[in-house]
Short mmCIF file of C-alpha atoms in Angstrom, two decimals:
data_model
loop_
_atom_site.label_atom_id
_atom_site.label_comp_id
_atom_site.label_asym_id
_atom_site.label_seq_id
_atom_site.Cartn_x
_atom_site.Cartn_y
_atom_site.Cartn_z
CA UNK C 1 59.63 122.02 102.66
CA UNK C 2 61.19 121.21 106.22
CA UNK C 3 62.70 118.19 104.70
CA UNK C 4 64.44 120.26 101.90
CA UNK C 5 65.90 122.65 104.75
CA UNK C 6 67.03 119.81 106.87
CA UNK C 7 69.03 118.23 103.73
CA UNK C 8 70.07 121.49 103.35
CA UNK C 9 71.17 122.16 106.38
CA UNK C 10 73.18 119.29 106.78
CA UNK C 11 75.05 119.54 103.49
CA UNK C 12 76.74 122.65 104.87
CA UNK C 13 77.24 121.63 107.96
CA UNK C 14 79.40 118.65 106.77
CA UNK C 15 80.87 120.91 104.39
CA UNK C 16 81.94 123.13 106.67
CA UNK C 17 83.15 120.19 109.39
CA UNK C 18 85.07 118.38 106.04
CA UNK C 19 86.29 121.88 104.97
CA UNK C 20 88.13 122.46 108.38
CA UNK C 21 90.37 119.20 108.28
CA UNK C 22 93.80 120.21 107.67
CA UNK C 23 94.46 116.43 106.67
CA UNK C 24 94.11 115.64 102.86
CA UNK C 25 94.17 112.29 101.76
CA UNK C 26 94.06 112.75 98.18
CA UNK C 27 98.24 111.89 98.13
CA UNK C 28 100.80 110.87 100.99
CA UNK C 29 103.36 113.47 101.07
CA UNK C 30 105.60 110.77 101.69
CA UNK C 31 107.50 107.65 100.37
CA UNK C 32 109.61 104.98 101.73
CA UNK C 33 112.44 104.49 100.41
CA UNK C 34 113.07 101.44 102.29
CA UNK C 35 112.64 99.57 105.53
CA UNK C 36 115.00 96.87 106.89
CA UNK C 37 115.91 95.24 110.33
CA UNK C 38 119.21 94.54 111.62
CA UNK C 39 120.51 92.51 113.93
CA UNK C 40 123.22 93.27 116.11
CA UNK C 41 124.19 96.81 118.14
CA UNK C 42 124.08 100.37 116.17
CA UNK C 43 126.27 103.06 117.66
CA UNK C 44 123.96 104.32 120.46
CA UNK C 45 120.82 103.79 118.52
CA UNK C 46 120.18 100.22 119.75
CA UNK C 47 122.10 97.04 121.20
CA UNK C 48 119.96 93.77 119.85
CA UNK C 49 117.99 95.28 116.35
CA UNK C 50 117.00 98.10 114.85
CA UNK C 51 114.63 99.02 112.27
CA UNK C 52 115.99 101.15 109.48
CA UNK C 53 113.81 103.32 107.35
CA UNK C 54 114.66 105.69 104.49
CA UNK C 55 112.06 108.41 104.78
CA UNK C 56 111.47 110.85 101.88
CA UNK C 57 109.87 113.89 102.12
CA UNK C 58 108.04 114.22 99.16
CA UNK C 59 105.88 117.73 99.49
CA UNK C 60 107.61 121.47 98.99
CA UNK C 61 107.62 121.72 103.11
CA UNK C 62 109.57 121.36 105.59
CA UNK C 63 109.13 118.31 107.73
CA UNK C 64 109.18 119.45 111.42
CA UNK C 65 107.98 115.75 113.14
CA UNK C 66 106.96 112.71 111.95
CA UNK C 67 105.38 109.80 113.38
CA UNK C 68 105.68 106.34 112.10
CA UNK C 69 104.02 103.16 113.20
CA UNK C 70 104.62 99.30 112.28
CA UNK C 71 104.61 96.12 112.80
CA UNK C 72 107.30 93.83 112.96
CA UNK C 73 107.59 90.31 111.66
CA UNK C 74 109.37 87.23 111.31
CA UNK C 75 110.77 85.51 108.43
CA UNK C 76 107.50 83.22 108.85
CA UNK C 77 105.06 86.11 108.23
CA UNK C 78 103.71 85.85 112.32
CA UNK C 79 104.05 89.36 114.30
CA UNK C 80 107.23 88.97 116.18
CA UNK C 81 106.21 91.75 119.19
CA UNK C 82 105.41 89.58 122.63
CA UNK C 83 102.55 92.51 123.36
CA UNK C 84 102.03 92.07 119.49
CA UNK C 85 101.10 95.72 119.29
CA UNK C 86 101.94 98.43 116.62
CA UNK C 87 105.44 100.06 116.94
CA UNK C 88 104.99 104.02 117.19
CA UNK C 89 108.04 106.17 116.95
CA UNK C 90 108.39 110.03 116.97
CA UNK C 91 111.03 111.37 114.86
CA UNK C 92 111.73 114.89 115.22
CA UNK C 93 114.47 116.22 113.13
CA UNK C 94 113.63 117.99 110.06
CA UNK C 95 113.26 116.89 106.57
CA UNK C 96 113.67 119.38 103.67
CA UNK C 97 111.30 119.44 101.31
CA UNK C 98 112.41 116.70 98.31
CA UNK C 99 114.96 114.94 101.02
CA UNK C 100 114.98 111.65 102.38
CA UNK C 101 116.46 110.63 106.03
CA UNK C 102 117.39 107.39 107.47
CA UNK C 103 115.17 107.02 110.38
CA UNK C 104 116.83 104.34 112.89
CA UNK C 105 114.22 103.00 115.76
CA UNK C 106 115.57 100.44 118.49
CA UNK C 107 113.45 97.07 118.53
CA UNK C 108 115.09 96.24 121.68
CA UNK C 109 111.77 96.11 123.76
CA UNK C 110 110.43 94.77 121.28
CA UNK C 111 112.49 92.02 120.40
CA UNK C 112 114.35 91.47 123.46
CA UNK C 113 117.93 90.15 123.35
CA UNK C 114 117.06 86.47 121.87
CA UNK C 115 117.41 86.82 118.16
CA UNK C 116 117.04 83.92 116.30
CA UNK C 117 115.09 85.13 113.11
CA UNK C 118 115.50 87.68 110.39
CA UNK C 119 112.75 90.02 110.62
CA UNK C 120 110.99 92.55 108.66
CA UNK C 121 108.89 95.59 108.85
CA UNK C 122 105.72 95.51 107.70
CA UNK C 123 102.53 97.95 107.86
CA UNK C 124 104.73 100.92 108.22
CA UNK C 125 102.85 104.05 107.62
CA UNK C 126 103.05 108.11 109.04
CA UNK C 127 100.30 108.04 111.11
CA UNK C 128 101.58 111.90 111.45
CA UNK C 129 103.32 114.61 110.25
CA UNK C 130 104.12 118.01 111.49
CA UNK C 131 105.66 120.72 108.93
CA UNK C 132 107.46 123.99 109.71
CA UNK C 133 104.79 125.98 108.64
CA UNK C 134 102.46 124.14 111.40
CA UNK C 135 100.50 122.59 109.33
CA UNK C 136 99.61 118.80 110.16
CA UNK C 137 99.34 115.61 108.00
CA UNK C 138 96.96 112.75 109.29
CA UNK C 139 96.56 108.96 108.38
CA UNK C 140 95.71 108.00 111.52
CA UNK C 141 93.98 104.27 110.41
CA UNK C 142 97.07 103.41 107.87
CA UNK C 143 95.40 104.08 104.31
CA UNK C 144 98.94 104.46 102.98
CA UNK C 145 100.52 101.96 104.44
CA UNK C 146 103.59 99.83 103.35
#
């Protein structure tokens, strides 16, 4: 009998821990459209590359923040970061609901100012987003990424 009220117990307590995420991975609310690097300077974006991504905003909310993380690569396949860590970016302005943005993140630091390669972006995923209504998106380990 204690064993049945032990199972018991801890179905609805992980019922009621599951039941309290706001984050639901059944679908990304997201797509990406696409996800290039340039060489070169952008306007006042960045003065050696740049990673451009078309973000779409695929739920019926308002995108508030997102934040994006990546890896960048060279046209060998071999991570192209010195520190050879993920790229994480915070973009903040909004995305209607449906609507897609060009996100543009400098690689200078990144990169540094000795280009030689072309380079792509690779892993990319929304490890976060933030809608207007305050509700929150989470794929923190990358299950959808790119």
């Amino acid at each position: 009998m204690n064993k049945k009220i032990c199972l018991f117990t801890a179905l609805i307590f992980f019922a009621l821990v599951l039941s309290s995420c706001n984050t639901d991975l059944s679908y990304a609310p997201y797509a990406v459209k696409s996800k290039t690097v340039r060489i070169g300077s952008y306007s006042s974006y960045y003065n050696f590359a740049g990673a451009h991504i078309v973000f779409s905003n695929k739920s019926n909310k308002v995108v508030r923040q997102v934040t994006l993380s990546f890896l960048v690569f060279d046209s060998d396949g071999q991570l192209s970061s010195p520190v050879g860590n993920a790229i994480v970016t915070v973009h903040t302005e909004k995305i209607k609901p449906l609507d897609s943005k060009e996100i543009i993140v400098s690689l200078d630091d990144a990169l540094g100012p000795h280009l030689f390669k072309t380079y792509q972006v690779g892993n990319l995923f929304a490890s976060e987003i933030v809608f207007s209504d305050g509700s929150v998106w989470s794929d923190p380990m990358g299950f959808y990424a790119e």
